[in-house]
Amino acid sequence: MRAAVLHEIGQDKLEVLDDVEAVGFGPGKVRIRVRATGLCHSDVSAMNGVLPQPAPFIPGHEGAGEILDVGDGVTNLTPGQRVLVCWLPACGACPACRRGQTQLCLAGFMNAGTPNFKRPGGDVFGFAGTGTFTEEVVVDAGCAVPIPDDVPFDIAALIGCGVTTGLGAAINTADVAAGSSVAVIGCGGVGISAIQGARLKGAAQIVAVDPVESRREAALTFGATEAVAPDALADAKQRITAGEGFDYVFEVVGKSATARTAYETTRRGGTLVVVGAGAMDDNLQLNMFELFFDEKRILPSMYGGGDVLTSYERAIALWRAGRIDLASLITHRVQLGEINEALDQMRTGAALRTCIEI
């Protein structure tokens, strides 16, 4: 089958090959025919080494498709069923799951070190234990989440990660208060979803911050009340909050520099939500006095900070009701063979989300 493969970490181009085989099918597993997958910045971060991932590997973790086959012991899924791919399934038995923090379950990460593809030359890994830049993938049954027939594959793919992460950061992690002021630093697909979440929660002012003009313009259509370049953020803070700082600031970039800016933009007693996935060697510096004196809450948000299955259902319900716009998040629809052009667009910051049709 065809798949887009990165041979070595640090390469910036994927090779679309037709000699890849999905492996590992057996008890407790399912085989999925991938119909659509989102191109997320986390895929790029894995390619360039910011996020740890063994190579060679197939990127992609925002996928949706149809069940082709189910292994022994799988009773809740049937061939032909429409599903989205959950890259971080909950085991239901670990301490995190028993506490109700299923987004912190590590069971899914245990599979990330096991190759789930092969080529004539050897094993190939799937990013985050999945790898959806391919025509078929074999995953644990818990990674395949049924979706209603009225949810298009491209919409379902986005719900599988970016939408759930951004909405959840505003709704679950921050629990944005009605009438509050919000700033969102980084307005890709996840940042736009955080903006939509803050709007749903009733924020009075939502300032979108991004260096790319097209993203700032897009943010205004998704609920931002103002959109500024990074060098204009200090002025917006002064105008909107009289210099005090915003009630909530979302860092959706994954860099210590923007996290530091977000901290300084948050009011005393306010909430900084760290959504971006950054590198292990990129350290955020805060001094002990400001931590004590400012009493700012610093809240990391992993996969939306809540139960992902509940978050999927909520996103679908909000989309059906017209309360969130997911179709407009997809600014490019491309074929698998056009993956490198889509990657180039993402690196320039032009795209909100690219959907790959497979």
mmCIF file of C-alpha atoms in Angstrom:
data_model
loop_
_atom_site.group_PDB
_atom_site.id
_atom_site.type_symbol
_atom_site.label_atom_id
_atom_site.label_comp_id
_atom_site.label_asym_id
_atom_site.label_seq_id
_atom_site.Cartn_x
_atom_site.Cartn_y
_atom_site.Cartn_z
ATOM 1 C CA MET A 1 0.000 0.000 0.000
ATOM 2 C CA ARG A 2 1.030 3.656 -0.219
ATOM 3 C CA ALA A 3 2.352 5.608 2.714
ATOM 4 C CA ALA A 4 4.426 8.740 3.355
ATOM 5 C CA VAL A 5 7.661 7.792 5.125
ATOM 6 C CA LEU A 6 10.331 9.853 6.861
ATOM 7 C CA HIS A 7 13.593 7.931 6.699
ATOM 8 C CA GLU A 8 15.646 9.956 9.191
ATOM 9 C CA ILE A 9 14.867 12.543 11.856
ATOM 10 C CA GLY A 10 15.780 15.978 10.557
ATOM 11 C CA GLN A 11 14.706 15.423 6.973
ATOM 12 C CA ASP A 12 12.081 17.894 5.802
ATOM 13 C CA LYS A 13 10.586 15.820 2.989
ATOM 14 C CA LEU A 14 8.510 12.665 3.085
ATOM 15 C CA GLU A 15 8.777 9.930 0.495
ATOM 16 C CA VAL A 16 5.491 8.469 -0.731
ATOM 17 C CA LEU A 17 6.129 4.762 -1.251
ATOM 18 C CA ASP A 18 3.948 1.870 -2.384
ATOM 19 C CA ASP A 19 5.795 -0.997 -0.683
ATOM 20 C CA VAL A 20 4.571 -0.440 2.883
ATOM 21 C CA GLU A 21 2.619 -3.055 4.840
ATOM 22 C CA ALA A 22 0.627 -2.557 8.033
ATOM 23 C CA VAL A 23 1.598 -5.237 10.550
ATOM 24 C CA GLY A 24 0.649 -6.396 14.028
ATOM 25 C CA PHE A 25 -2.931 -7.444 13.363
ATOM 26 C CA GLY A 26 -4.225 -9.962 15.890
ATOM 27 C CA PRO A 27 -6.226 -10.243 19.105
ATOM 28 C CA GLY A 28 -7.396 -6.897 20.410
ATOM 29 C CA LYS A 29 -6.388 -5.110 17.184
ATOM 30 C CA VAL A 30 -8.269 -3.556 14.284
ATOM 31 C CA ARG A 31 -7.303 -2.739 10.733
ATOM 32 C CA ILE A 32 -8.513 0.648 9.490
ATOM 33 C CA ARG A 33 -8.820 1.927 5.933
ATOM 34 C CA VAL A 34 -7.779 5.554 6.355
ATOM 35 C CA ARG A 35 -9.984 7.958 4.389
ATOM 36 C CA ALA A 36 -8.736 11.317 5.670
ATOM 37 C CA THR A 37 -6.022 12.608 7.959
ATOM 38 C CA GLY A 38 -5.098 16.023 9.256
ATOM 39 C CA LEU A 39 -1.602 17.453 8.966
ATOM 40 C CA CYS A 40 -0.788 18.708 12.461
ATOM 41 C CA HIS A 41 2.252 20.695 13.539
ATOM 42 C CA SER A 42 3.077 17.867 15.944
ATOM 43 C CA ASP A 43 3.862 15.765 12.866
ATOM 44 C CA VAL A 44 6.380 18.387 11.767
ATOM 45 C CA SER A 45 7.800 18.532 15.303
ATOM 46 C CA ALA A 46 8.350 14.774 15.242
ATOM 47 C CA MET A 47 10.047 15.044 11.849
ATOM 48 C CA ASN A 48 12.504 17.684 13.032
ATOM 49 C CA GLY A 49 13.201 16.040 16.385
ATOM 50 C CA VAL A 50 11.372 18.429 18.710
ATOM 51 C CA LEU A 51 9.095 15.570 19.778
ATOM 52 C CA PRO A 52 10.738 12.179 20.418
ATOM 53 C CA GLN A 53 9.932 9.590 17.775
ATOM 54 C CA PRO A 54 12.008 6.654 16.441
ATOM 55 C CA ALA A 55 12.643 6.542 12.697
ATOM 56 C CA PRO A 56 11.971 5.553 10.014
ATOM 57 C CA PHE A 57 8.360 6.435 10.672
ATOM 58 C CA ILE A 58 5.063 7.331 9.075
ATOM 59 C CA PRO A 59 3.695 10.632 10.456
ATOM 60 C CA GLY A 60 0.049 11.365 11.090
ATOM 61 C CA HIS A 61 -2.179 10.922 14.138
ATOM 62 C CA GLU A 62 -5.373 12.794 13.143
ATOM 63 C CA GLY A 63 -7.134 10.154 11.092
ATOM 64 C CA ALA A 64 -10.554 8.774 10.255
ATOM 65 C CA GLY A 65 -11.749 5.890 8.138
ATOM 66 C CA GLU A 66 -13.517 2.544 8.099
ATOM 67 C CA ILE A 67 -12.888 -0.706 9.942
ATOM 68 C CA LEU A 68 -11.617 -3.388 7.561
ATOM 69 C CA ASP A 69 -11.132 -6.217 10.026
ATOM 70 C CA VAL A 70 -11.242 -6.870 13.775
ATOM 71 C CA GLY A 71 -9.108 -9.256 15.792
ATOM 72 C CA ASP A 72 -10.202 -11.827 18.309
ATOM 73 C CA GLY A 73 -11.713 -10.357 21.454
ATOM 74 C CA VAL A 74 -12.888 -7.139 19.779
ATOM 75 C CA THR A 75 -16.639 -7.027 20.328
ATOM 76 C CA ASN A 76 -17.548 -3.342 20.027
ATOM 77 C CA LEU A 77 -16.393 -2.780 16.445
ATOM 78 C CA THR A 78 -17.414 -4.358 13.146
ATOM 79 C CA PRO A 79 -16.077 -4.224 9.570
ATOM 80 C CA GLY A 80 -17.475 -1.244 7.679
ATOM 81 C CA GLN A 81 -17.911 0.870 10.795
ATOM 82 C CA ARG A 82 -16.809 4.503 10.566
ATOM 83 C CA VAL A 83 -14.202 5.505 13.164
ATOM 84 C CA LEU A 84 -11.748 8.216 14.074
ATOM 85 C CA VAL A 85 -8.256 7.405 15.306
ATOM 86 C CA CYS A 86 -7.500 8.212 18.939
ATOM 87 C CA TRP A 87 -3.715 8.421 19.365
ATOM 88 C CA LEU A 88 -3.965 8.395 23.176
ATOM 89 C CA PRO A 89 -6.508 5.728 24.172
ATOM 90 C CA ALA A 90 -7.353 5.188 27.828
ATOM 91 C CA CYS A 91 -6.768 1.751 29.321
ATOM 92 C CA GLY A 92 -9.398 2.300 32.020
ATOM 93 C CA ALA A 93 -7.349 0.533 34.690
ATOM 94 C CA CYS A 94 -4.263 2.614 35.488
ATOM 95 C CA PRO A 95 -4.155 5.132 38.380
ATOM 96 C CA ALA A 96 -4.711 8.088 36.021
ATOM 97 C CA CYS A 97 -7.798 6.456 34.495
ATOM 98 C CA ARG A 98 -9.174 5.505 37.906
ATOM 99 C CA ARG A 99 -8.825 9.136 38.972
ATOM 100 C CA GLY A 100 -10.805 10.220 35.923
ATOM 101 C CA GLN A 101 -7.761 11.782 34.218
ATOM 102 C CA THR A 102 -7.873 9.533 31.182
ATOM 103 C CA GLN A 103 -5.925 12.055 29.079
ATOM 104 C CA LEU A 104 -2.894 11.214 31.255
ATOM 105 C CA CYS A 105 -3.061 7.456 30.617
ATOM 106 C CA LEU A 106 0.290 6.185 29.347
ATOM 107 C CA ALA A 107 -0.994 2.949 27.807
ATOM 108 C CA GLY A 108 -1.015 4.461 24.319
ATOM 109 C CA PHE A 109 2.598 5.553 24.618
ATOM 110 C CA MET A 110 3.647 1.975 25.312
ATOM 111 C CA ASN A 111 2.727 1.089 21.737
ATOM 112 C CA ALA A 112 4.700 3.980 20.244
ATOM 113 C CA GLY A 113 7.936 1.994 20.512
ATOM 114 C CA THR A 114 6.594 -0.992 18.567
ATOM 115 C CA PRO A 115 6.776 -0.830 14.746
ATOM 116 C CA ASN A 116 3.349 -1.184 13.182
ATOM 117 C CA PHE A 117 4.518 -1.085 9.560
ATOM 118 C CA LYS A 118 7.241 -2.760 7.520
ATOM 119 C CA ARG A 119 8.952 -2.411 4.164
ATOM 120 C CA PRO A 120 11.233 -4.820 2.344
ATOM 121 C CA GLY A 121 14.138 -3.006 3.992
ATOM 122 C CA GLY A 122 12.884 -3.356 7.559
ATOM 123 C CA ASP A 123 10.520 -2.095 10.228
ATOM 124 C CA VAL A 124 8.760 1.279 10.120
ATOM 125 C CA PHE A 125 7.155 3.028 13.098
ATOM 126 C CA GLY A 126 3.886 4.931 13.166
ATOM 127 C CA PHE A 127 3.903 8.346 14.838
ATOM 128 C CA ALA A 128 2.417 8.174 18.330
ATOM 129 C CA GLY A 129 1.694 4.494 17.758
ATOM 130 C CA THR A 130 -0.630 5.277 14.842
ATOM 131 C CA GLY A 131 0.741 6.701 11.561
ATOM 132 C CA THR A 132 -2.178 7.897 9.469
ATOM 133 C CA PHE A 133 -0.327 9.171 6.384
ATOM 134 C CA THR A 134 -1.091 5.797 4.846
ATOM 135 C CA GLU A 135 -3.907 3.858 3.259
ATOM 136 C CA GLU A 136 -4.268 1.345 6.099
ATOM 137 C CA VAL A 137 -3.178 1.176 9.725
ATOM 138 C CA VAL A 138 -3.347 -1.489 12.436
ATOM 139 C CA VAL A 139 -3.990 -0.174 15.951
ATOM 140 C CA ASP A 140 -5.372 -1.308 19.286
ATOM 141 C CA ALA A 141 -9.145 -1.483 19.275
ATOM 142 C CA GLY A 142 -9.203 1.322 21.845
ATOM 143 C CA CYS A 143 -7.676 3.659 19.250
ATOM 144 C CA ALA A 144 -10.707 3.239 16.963
ATOM 145 C CA VAL A 145 -13.610 5.385 18.163
ATOM 146 C CA PRO A 146 -16.952 4.983 16.333
ATOM 147 C CA ILE A 147 -18.377 8.132 14.743
ATOM 148 C CA PRO A 148 -21.930 8.806 13.486
ATOM 149 C CA ASP A 149 -22.601 8.446 9.774
ATOM 150 C CA ASP A 150 -23.288 12.175 9.338
ATOM 151 C CA VAL A 151 -19.769 13.220 10.400
ATOM 152 C CA PRO A 152 -17.500 13.599 7.328
ATOM 153 C CA PHE A 153 -14.125 11.882 7.521
ATOM 154 C CA ASP A 154 -12.187 15.145 7.291
ATOM 155 C CA ILE A 155 -14.173 16.684 10.161
ATOM 156 C CA ALA A 156 -13.718 13.531 12.246
ATOM 157 C CA ALA A 157 -9.973 13.572 11.614
ATOM 158 C CA LEU A 158 -9.664 17.085 13.040
ATOM 159 C CA ILE A 159 -11.716 16.130 16.089
ATOM 160 C CA GLY A 160 -9.204 13.331 16.671
ATOM 161 C CA CYS A 161 -6.623 15.812 17.953
ATOM 162 C CA GLY A 162 -6.493 19.515 17.105
ATOM 163 C CA VAL A 163 -10.107 20.457 17.750
ATOM 164 C CA THR A 164 -10.313 18.371 20.918
ATOM 165 C CA THR A 165 -7.056 19.875 22.203
ATOM 166 C CA GLY A 166 -7.997 23.517 21.568
ATOM 167 C CA LEU A 167 -11.602 23.344 22.676
ATOM 168 C CA GLY A 168 -10.673 21.363 25.751
ATOM 169 C CA ALA A 169 -7.960 23.822 26.762
ATOM 170 C CA ALA A 170 -10.582 26.566 27.012
ATOM 171 C CA ILE A 171 -13.503 24.498 28.315
ATOM 172 C CA ASN A 172 -11.854 21.856 30.501
ATOM 173 C CA THR A 173 -8.462 23.175 31.569
ATOM 174 C CA ALA A 174 -9.077 26.915 31.861
ATOM 175 C CA ASP A 175 -12.845 26.805 32.375
ATOM 176 C CA VAL A 176 -12.956 30.328 30.948
ATOM 177 C CA ALA A 177 -15.312 32.591 32.883
ATOM 178 C CA ALA A 178 -18.043 34.537 31.099
ATOM 179 C CA GLY A 179 -17.141 38.176 30.561
ATOM 180 C CA SER A 180 -13.410 37.568 30.898
ATOM 181 C CA SER A 181 -10.500 38.693 28.737
ATOM 182 C CA VAL A 182 -8.501 36.141 26.745
ATOM 183 C CA ALA A 183 -5.384 36.151 24.595
ATOM 184 C CA VAL A 184 -4.427 33.218 22.363
ATOM 185 C CA ILE A 185 -0.819 33.118 21.178
ATOM 186 C CA GLY A 186 -0.547 30.934 18.085
ATOM 187 C CA CYS A 187 -3.538 30.710 15.747
ATOM 188 C CA GLY A 188 -3.158 27.493 13.831
ATOM 189 C CA GLY A 189 -5.842 24.846 14.040
ATOM 190 C CA VAL A 190 -5.419 24.288 17.778
ATOM 191 C CA GLY A 191 -5.302 28.007 18.580
ATOM 192 C CA ILE A 192 -8.401 28.666 16.491
ATOM 193 C CA SER A 193 -10.157 25.876 18.378
ATOM 194 C CA ALA A 194 -9.143 27.501 21.673
ATOM 195 C CA ILE A 195 -10.615 30.760 20.395
ATOM 196 C CA GLN A 196 -13.877 28.992 19.570
ATOM 197 C CA GLY A 197 -13.879 27.415 23.022
ATOM 198 C CA ALA A 198 -13.344 30.777 24.733
ATOM 199 C CA ARG A 199 -16.184 32.257 22.676
ATOM 200 C CA LEU A 200 -18.474 29.388 23.683
ATOM 201 C CA LYS A 201 -17.643 30.043 27.336
ATOM 202 C CA GLY A 202 -18.650 33.696 26.990
ATOM 203 C CA ALA A 203 -15.317 35.546 27.010
ATOM 204 C CA ALA A 204 -15.854 39.249 26.372
ATOM 205 C CA GLN A 205 -12.526 39.986 24.694
ATOM 206 C CA ILE A 206 -10.514 37.426 22.736
ATOM 207 C CA VAL A 207 -7.245 38.669 21.259
ATOM 208 C CA ALA A 208 -5.640 36.430 18.641
ATOM 209 C CA VAL A 209 -1.852 36.742 18.352
ATOM 210 C CA ASP A 210 0.042 35.379 15.356
ATOM 211 C CA PRO A 211 2.827 36.626 13.065
ATOM 212 C CA VAL A 212 0.987 35.439 9.921
ATOM 213 C CA GLU A 213 -1.550 37.945 8.623
ATOM 214 C CA SER A 214 -3.786 35.330 7.000
ATOM 215 C CA ARG A 215 -4.094 33.521 10.321
ATOM 216 C CA ARG A 216 -4.957 36.734 12.125
ATOM 217 C CA GLU A 217 -7.657 37.452 9.567
ATOM 218 C CA ALA A 218 -9.013 33.931 9.941
ATOM 219 C CA ALA A 219 -9.073 34.221 13.736
ATOM 220 C CA LEU A 220 -11.517 37.105 13.484
ATOM 221 C CA THR A 221 -13.976 34.912 11.598
ATOM 222 C CA PHE A 222 -13.817 32.255 14.328
ATOM 223 C CA GLY A 223 -14.659 34.529 17.241
ATOM 224 C CA ALA A 224 -11.621 36.642 18.065
ATOM 225 C CA THR A 225 -12.582 40.228 18.860
ATOM 226 C CA GLU A 226 -9.170 41.505 17.813
ATOM 227 C CA ALA A 227 -6.119 40.052 16.060
ATOM 228 C CA VAL A 228 -2.591 41.428 16.397
ATOM 229 C CA ALA A 229 0.964 40.584 15.437
ATOM 230 C CA PRO A 230 3.243 39.554 18.336
ATOM 231 C CA ASP A 231 4.917 42.964 18.466
ATOM 232 C CA ALA A 232 1.515 44.593 19.039
ATOM 233 C CA LEU A 233 0.522 42.366 21.962
ATOM 234 C CA ALA A 234 1.889 44.743 24.612
ATOM 235 C CA ASP A 235 -0.207 47.569 23.183
ATOM 236 C CA ALA A 236 -3.315 45.359 23.172
ATOM 237 C CA LYS A 237 -2.656 44.445 26.798
ATOM 238 C CA GLN A 238 -2.466 48.136 27.699
ATOM 239 C CA ARG A 239 -5.569 49.141 25.744
ATOM 240 C CA ILE A 240 -7.829 46.270 26.745
ATOM 241 C CA THR A 241 -6.754 45.586 30.318
ATOM 242 C CA ALA A 242 -5.255 48.966 31.327
ATOM 243 C CA GLY A 243 -1.905 47.193 31.569
ATOM 244 C CA GLU A 244 -3.060 44.670 34.161
ATOM 245 C CA GLY A 245 -2.942 41.676 31.847
ATOM 246 C CA PHE A 246 -5.493 39.213 30.485
ATOM 247 C CA ASP A 247 -7.547 36.899 32.653
ATOM 248 C CA TYR A 248 -6.548 33.909 30.511
ATOM 249 C CA VAL A 249 -3.646 33.504 28.102
ATOM 250 C CA PHE A 250 -3.226 30.409 25.947
ATOM 251 C CA GLU A 251 0.240 29.527 24.654
ATOM 252 C CA VAL A 252 -0.312 27.365 21.577
ATOM 253 C CA VAL A 253 3.182 27.425 20.070
ATOM 254 C CA GLY A 254 5.268 25.168 22.286
ATOM 255 C CA LYS A 255 8.304 27.405 22.829
ATOM 256 C CA SER A 256 9.719 28.817 26.046
ATOM 257 C CA ALA A 257 9.966 32.309 24.550
ATOM 258 C CA THR A 258 6.248 32.499 23.772
ATOM 259 C CA ALA A 259 5.407 30.859 27.093
ATOM 260 C CA ARG A 260 7.394 33.581 28.853
ATOM 261 C CA THR A 261 5.525 36.234 26.852
ATOM 262 C CA ALA A 262 2.262 34.545 27.783
ATOM 263 C CA TYR A 263 3.208 34.608 31.465
ATOM 264 C CA GLU A 264 4.008 38.316 31.310
ATOM 265 C CA THR A 265 0.731 38.976 29.480
ATOM 266 C CA THR A 266 -1.349 37.213 32.142
ATOM 267 C CA ARG A 267 -2.687 39.373 34.978
ATOM 268 C CA ARG A 268 -1.767 38.695 38.580
ATOM 269 C CA GLY A 269 -4.048 35.911 39.765
ATOM 270 C CA GLY A 270 -4.865 35.040 36.170
ATOM 271 C CA THR A 271 -4.407 31.780 34.278
ATOM 272 C CA LEU A 272 -1.743 30.788 31.770
ATOM 273 C CA VAL A 273 -2.659 27.643 29.816
ATOM 274 C CA VAL A 274 0.228 25.869 28.079
ATOM 275 C CA VAL A 275 -1.152 23.990 25.072
ATOM 276 C CA GLY A 276 1.810 23.845 22.664
ATOM 277 C CA ALA A 277 3.976 20.703 22.628
ATOM 278 C CA GLY A 278 7.609 21.740 22.951
ATOM 279 C CA ALA A 279 11.061 20.204 23.152
ATOM 280 C CA MET A 280 12.448 18.506 26.255
ATOM 281 C CA ASP A 281 15.538 20.744 26.245
ATOM 282 C CA ASP A 282 13.622 24.037 25.894
ATOM 283 C CA ASN A 283 13.335 25.326 29.452
ATOM 284 C CA LEU A 284 10.967 28.046 30.683
ATOM 285 C CA GLN A 285 12.584 30.342 33.244
ATOM 286 C CA LEU A 286 10.556 31.777 36.111
ATOM 287 C CA ASN A 287 11.952 33.164 39.326
ATOM 288 C CA MET A 288 10.672 32.036 42.696
ATOM 289 C CA PHE A 289 9.567 35.532 43.744
ATOM 290 C CA GLU A 290 7.269 36.107 40.764
ATOM 291 C CA LEU A 291 5.769 32.646 41.167
ATOM 292 C CA PHE A 292 4.868 33.522 44.748
ATOM 293 C CA PHE A 293 4.010 37.195 44.332
ATOM 294 C CA ASP A 294 1.980 37.096 41.109
ATOM 295 C CA GLU A 295 -0.084 34.031 42.052
ATOM 296 C CA LYS A 296 -0.629 33.210 38.409
ATOM 297 C CA ARG A 297 -1.961 29.744 37.692
ATOM 298 C CA ILE A 298 0.126 27.834 35.136
ATOM 299 C CA LEU A 299 -1.970 25.014 33.716
ATOM 300 C CA PRO A 300 -0.595 22.621 31.105
ATOM 301 C CA SER A 301 -3.324 21.125 28.930
ATOM 302 C CA MET A 302 -2.693 17.613 27.619
ATOM 303 C CA TYR A 303 -5.043 16.618 24.788
ATOM 304 C CA GLY A 304 -7.649 19.098 25.989
ATOM 305 C CA GLY A 305 -7.334 18.302 29.668
ATOM 306 C CA GLY A 306 -10.301 15.963 29.921
ATOM 307 C CA ASP A 307 -11.720 12.590 28.954
ATOM 308 C CA VAL A 308 -11.164 12.412 25.199
ATOM 309 C CA LEU A 309 -14.229 10.287 24.404
ATOM 310 C CA THR A 310 -16.454 12.804 26.153
ATOM 311 C CA SER A 311 -14.633 15.607 24.353
ATOM 312 C CA TYR A 312 -15.186 13.934 20.971
ATOM 313 C CA GLU A 313 -18.919 13.654 21.659
ATOM 314 C CA ARG A 314 -19.080 17.283 22.774
ATOM 315 C CA ALA A 315 -17.265 18.509 19.659
ATOM 316 C CA ILE A 316 -19.629 16.567 17.398
ATOM 317 C CA ALA A 317 -22.668 17.924 19.235
ATOM 318 C CA LEU A 318 -21.396 21.506 19.009
ATOM 319 C CA TRP A 319 -20.574 21.062 15.306
ATOM 320 C CA ARG A 320 -24.032 19.659 14.575
ATOM 321 C CA ALA A 321 -25.637 22.594 16.397
ATOM 322 C CA GLY A 322 -23.590 25.101 14.412
ATOM 323 C CA ARG A 323 -21.892 26.368 17.570
ATOM 324 C CA ILE A 324 -18.388 25.665 16.234
ATOM 325 C CA ASP A 325 -17.080 25.899 12.676
ATOM 326 C CA LEU A 326 -14.910 22.938 11.742
ATOM 327 C CA ALA A 327 -15.226 22.929 7.972
ATOM 328 C CA SER A 328 -13.537 26.323 7.692
ATOM 329 C CA LEU A 329 -10.565 25.020 9.683
ATOM 330 C CA ILE A 330 -9.646 22.944 6.653
ATOM 331 C CA THR A 331 -8.023 25.432 4.337
ATOM 332 C CA HIS A 332 -6.399 22.860 2.057
ATOM 333 C CA ARG A 333 -7.541 19.439 0.865
ATOM 334 C CA VAL A 334 -4.764 17.514 -0.848
ATOM 335 C CA GLN A 335 -3.987 13.995 -1.988
ATOM 336 C CA LEU A 336 -1.325 11.852 -0.355
ATOM 337 C CA GLY A 337 1.058 12.492 -3.246
ATOM 338 C CA GLU A 338 0.899 16.222 -2.544
ATOM 339 C CA ILE A 339 2.009 15.843 1.063
ATOM 340 C CA ASN A 340 5.306 17.732 0.679
ATOM 341 C CA GLU A 341 3.594 20.778 -0.803
ATOM 342 C CA ALA A 342 1.208 20.732 2.182
ATOM 343 C CA LEU A 343 4.184 20.479 4.559
ATOM 344 C CA ASP A 344 5.788 23.518 2.949
ATOM 345 C CA GLN A 345 2.576 25.501 3.399
ATOM 346 C CA MET A 346 2.433 24.527 7.059
ATOM 347 C CA ARG A 347 6.046 25.606 7.651
ATOM 348 C CA THR A 348 5.283 29.041 6.242
ATOM 349 C CA GLY A 349 2.374 29.301 8.658
ATOM 350 C CA ALA A 350 -0.164 29.838 5.889
ATOM 351 C CA ALA A 351 -2.497 26.929 6.627
ATOM 352 C CA LEU A 352 -4.812 26.407 9.579
ATOM 353 C CA ARG A 353 -5.201 22.680 8.915
ATOM 354 C CA THR A 354 -4.522 20.630 5.818
ATOM 355 C CA CYS A 355 -6.687 17.572 5.261
ATOM 356 C CA ILE A 356 -5.139 14.735 3.275
ATOM 357 C CA GLU A 357 -7.586 12.586 1.381
ATOM 358 C CA ILE A 358 -6.382 8.990 1.122
#
